[in-house]
Each structure stands twice: as structure tokens, then as C-alpha cells.
Amino acid sequence: MAVARTRSVALMGVTGRTVEVEADVGNGLAGIHLIGLPDTALSEARDRVRSAMVNSNYPWPDARIIVSLFPASLPKRGSQFDLAIAVAILGAAGVVPAERVVEPFFLGELGLDGRIRPVRGVLPSVLGAAKHGDVTVVVPSANSAEAVLVPDVKVVPVAHLRQLVEWLRKGDDPPEPEIEECAEPPKSSTAPDVDLADVVGQPVARRALEVCAAGGHNLWMLGPPGTGKTMLAERLPTLLPDLELDHALEVTAIHSVAGVLPPNAPMMSRPPFINPHHTATSAAIIGGGSTIVRPGAVSLAHRGVLFMDEAPEFPRHVLDALRQPLEAGRVTVSRSAGSVTFPARFMLVLAANPCPCAQTEDQGEMCRCTPTVRRRYLGRLSGPLLDRIDMKVPVARSSRRELLADRQFVETSKTVAERVLVARERAAKRLAGTQWRSNAEIPSSVLHADYRPPAEAMRPLTSCLDSGSLTARGLDRVVRVACAVAWQT
């Protein structure tokens, strides 16, 4: 009886859990048995592994093979275990030295011809393996640029099973990953070829965009179509500074798990911009899945912007599902197989027309909607959701004269982004020693304990709170926005 042991990684959301893969080749009826809570894709690994080994000219053991995935109580999903299973069987069969496969981690899906195909979630998987210290991780060549982003990890890129077996047999130095693109990772473009200078005639909205970028605040724009609401939202990411290294790794890990990481950008250094359609389901916005839980739009927009155009057209239960992520900065998706938590700290931008017909009376057009229809339309945005919006800006249509006059006051995104960066640096200096980077992240208790404005400045706000025209959460929002404005001056 021969037993070989190696390691792989199972993903629980964006967290990697070490999985020990054991292969036992012994006497008994020939066949392979996979145990350890595998899903359908993993159960099919037995056929992929067998074909890959045979087509790579390695003998398939004519014996009883048992492959165990430990811990047995942890559900395993996906095809990233193929390579580890194949290596464990090769070690148990004596094709490769068993002692050579104990320490490394193996990630990759096998093709029937022995090619090693790329898989999702390599970055969070390597981050999970890196918790064990100085480790070696074998990954598909197509995923090497993503894997080398993790420091203090030896990455071994392989393209074919034969290449891996020869390296394990000979013990030579592993092939070096191609890191040309990773030395200076290209910046992922959130909205190419857009600039704030393109928006003319909306000076108040442009100023609101700058304040939101400086403090990380949520924004609601209300106005008829054609006034530039979508243009303003698309240009908000251009005002935000580059992601810090730890934030960039978080964002890249989420997009890697979702399988939407740009192939030419292993590291996402720019804040993402996510713009879902109003027909999107709750699972598409929050996250979900029947077997493998995938991150939704709120997580894909982590450290960036989530823009919901025509917000009243979204189902109300989808809009109300945003309330918990906006407060907590994370979202927990519960399914029968367990619960998965994804980070979801984003800036929410809502855009809405004043009524379904979207006609305005100030330009000589006659609105056909009754007051009841208007209230019902905007009533789809619930009060608790709007209470979590920091700034509400009306966006009206501009006349030709206003458009011509405003052209001399427009500024480029680069100019505004410099002021936003200064404001963020001031906020970071004031919040030094804490885990928060902007005033939008400060908890309410700490906001009123350590960063509360003077009593004289708070007097108008407390009067509104006493009269009921302002809620306690609304009071927090006003204070945060005021801090963002103050840090810009």
C-alpha cells in the first residue's frame, strides 16, 4: 500500500482554506473513489485526471485508488483541485517522489490532453497558502501574473502535466514566472476616455461629485433625462485616487473569484465602476449562487462606485437589500451549504427621473403624471435607503446661455482629482492610528466622541433633530459631509 499527500486551497468567498489531498493506491477492485464533500465539478475530476495522465504517457494504476480531501467537513467546489489530485496519485504510484509533493500547493484544472488550464480565484488562493509562511505554489502559466502579486511566495508556473512531472522528478530549479507585466501592473481603466470637463452646465452637481469623492459619500441625483446624470456618475471614478496596495489586493481578489479580472491587468489599481441594469436580480446585486457563491455587484464595486441608473426601475426588494451593505461595508450570503461573507464598501450613486414620463414643465413641456403617480414612482426608493444617502442633488436642464457661460468654469478630472487627493491625505492624517481611511468609514459612536464639531456648529443640526426633520442617521451624514468640505479647504 502506498500513500502520498499534497496540498491545495478551497475558496470560501474570498478566503482561502488549506485542503490536504491524500491518495491511497492499494489492493482491491480497480477504480477511483473521491471522498471529502466534493461537488459535481470536483467529482468529475476522476475522469479528467485519468485522461490527462494517460495522454501524458504516465501509467494509470490498475488498483483501487482512494482520494481524500481533508478537512472532510469542508465543502469543496470547482476544478482547481485537479492538479493536486493528479500529483497525489502520481506520488502514490511512485511516478514522482512522494516527499517532493508534500509541501507545495497545487492549483489548476487539467485538460484531457494534460494541459493545465487557468482557474478562478488564484490570487485569494495564493493569499490563503501564504499564511503558512515561505511556501511554493504551483499554478497554471496563464495565472502566473496574478499569483506573483503575493509577496514572499515562490510561484511555479506550469503549462502541461509532463512539465510538472519532469520538474518533480529531477528536482531542478522551477521555471520562472513571467513577471514583465507584474513589475508595473497596468492600471485597470474604469471608464476610458472620459473627463469631468465633458460635463457643462451643472456646476452644483460637479461640486457635489468632488465632495463625494473627497469623503467617500453616497449621492442621489434627481432630474429629467438629458441633464448629465449618467455622465457625472461615469466620471466619478476619475476623481478618486489610486487604490492603496492592500485595497488593490482586496479588489483584485474579488474580481478574480468572480472570473472578471481583466487578462491584461493582474492588479486592479484603479477603483472599479459597476453599472448594473435595472433588470438585475437580487442575487446579481448582492451575490449568490446555487452551488458556488459568487460575489455580486456590491462586492465587485468594493472600494469603488456602484451606479444605479433609473433607480426607481429596480425592484424595491433589490434596492432595500443595499441597506445592510451600506452600513456594514460587507455582505453575507447564506445558502444551505453555509454562509459566505464578501467585502462591500462602495460609494452608491443613484440617478432618477422625477416621474415616469420624465417631462419637465420648466422647458415648456407638460408632465402627464398625476401627483399620485409621481409619489408612487419615487416611493420605490424607500425612506431608510434614502436616509443612507449623504448628498441629494437636483439636476435641472440648462439653457443654451447657461451652457455657454459655464464652459469657462469647467475643470478637468486631473485638476479636481488633485484637490480630492489633498483632502484624502488630510483625512488620513487626522485618522492616523485608526483602521479608517475616510470620514465615511468612521463609526457613529467614534464620530460623535472624537470628531464631533463644536456645539455652536451643531446647534442648527440638533434643532432639526428635535423637530423631527432630521433623523439620527441623517445627522451623522450631515456631519460627515461637513467634514469632507472642511478638509478640502
Phi, psi and omega in degrees: 000136180232136180232134175233152187223138175213188186225152174216190183225133173254138182263129171244093188073244176245021179247129180269131177245130181293134178237127178268125183253119179245139177235129180241115178251110185215189181289151179138180180296129184300137181159168180236134181236128182250122181232156179119036178059054176278152174269188185296316180298323179284326178296329178285354181298331182300321179285321179295317182295316181297313180295320180296318180293315182294316181286349173264010176068036173245138186290140174270124184300127176273068185205180178276121183245126175241125178247121181247135177249114184250139004285141185292336183278352182268121179296136178246130183225148175099177185255008183288353179272354184305312185295318179295321178295316180297318181294320179296319178294318178298322177292319179292330180276355178084009179288323175235153179298127183296329182288343181279344186252005184286314188276320184293159170259141182237127179228134176154153176258139182264135169275164183294338179267004179098354177292147181257115187265153179291156180228165177281157170070030180293318182299307177296331177293317179291324175298321176294321178292327183294344178295343180273004178101217182284101185235165174246132182236123177265123184228161173299148182301326181292341180257004186294322181298327178284321184290325184286357175292338181277123181286157174061032176230131177275116182259128178245105178275134178226145181251340184214151180299323179299319179300319180292316182296319179296322177294319180292327180288312188276333181073021179288173174297138182291155176297142182279138177289152177280108186245018180300317182285342185267341179300317172229085186299135180295145182281127178289130183272125180277321178209092188293147172059038173237151183211145180297336179293346178288339184268117182238140175094006180230065183295323180293317180294322178296319178294320178297322179297320179294318179296318179297319179294323181291324184251357181072038187264160176273153187222140173234123178248127182240123180177167182291165179294152178086008181264355176102017181296314180293320178300318179296314182297319181294337181266356178298316178300333180289345178269346184276146178287165176300152178291140172291165189301314182293323177291322179297321177294321176300310182296316180297320179297318180296314181291331176293316178297321180285347180077022181243018179290126180301134183296333181265008182222081180298333177242123177273104184263353179250149178299135181285157176232115183245129184229082181286154177283155185288352175271002181297143180277172178297322179294325179291328181275313185270326185117153179165195184145149183283319181248301178259120181281123181252149176291147179263192184296326181294329178276324176296335177270009181305130183064019179221219187235132171251114183252124179243095179283148185052053187305320180296345179281344176290147175302144186297323181293334176288317178296317180292336177292346179282344188297316182292315176298325179296326180277315189270336184077015177204164179223137179249122180256119183254129176227175183297330181280348180145186181245141180233134180249128177245143173292145182205063175256103188225166172263123181265128176239119178252143174229136184212147170276155182290340181200169183298324182282342174061030176259145181244142181275345183286345179253020177087002179267151184254120178286134182263003185267138176282161177304325179295318179295319179297316180295320181293323181294306180286342178292348175294338172271104187292157178301314178300327177290313180294334177292342178266003177268127184285319185229135177239120188236122171282135181240108182258162176289144182255144176282169180298320179297319179294322180294317180292322181289330185278346183297331182281352182252353182291148179235153179284162178298325180297318180295315181290323181297329177295319177291323178297319180297320178298316179297319179293323178294322176296319178296317179296323178294319180289329181265014180302139182090357177247174180270001185260149181249336180221163183290342177291340182268350184290129176298153184300319182297319179287325180301316183273350179267315187251337186236022182287134177296166179300159183299324180296321179287332181277348186301313178298326181288317179294330176295317177295325178293320179293324181280349179089000179280353179220130178276170178296322177292320177298324176299317177300317182296319180296317180296319181295315179296321178298322177295319179298319179294319181295323182286348177274345184256000000 
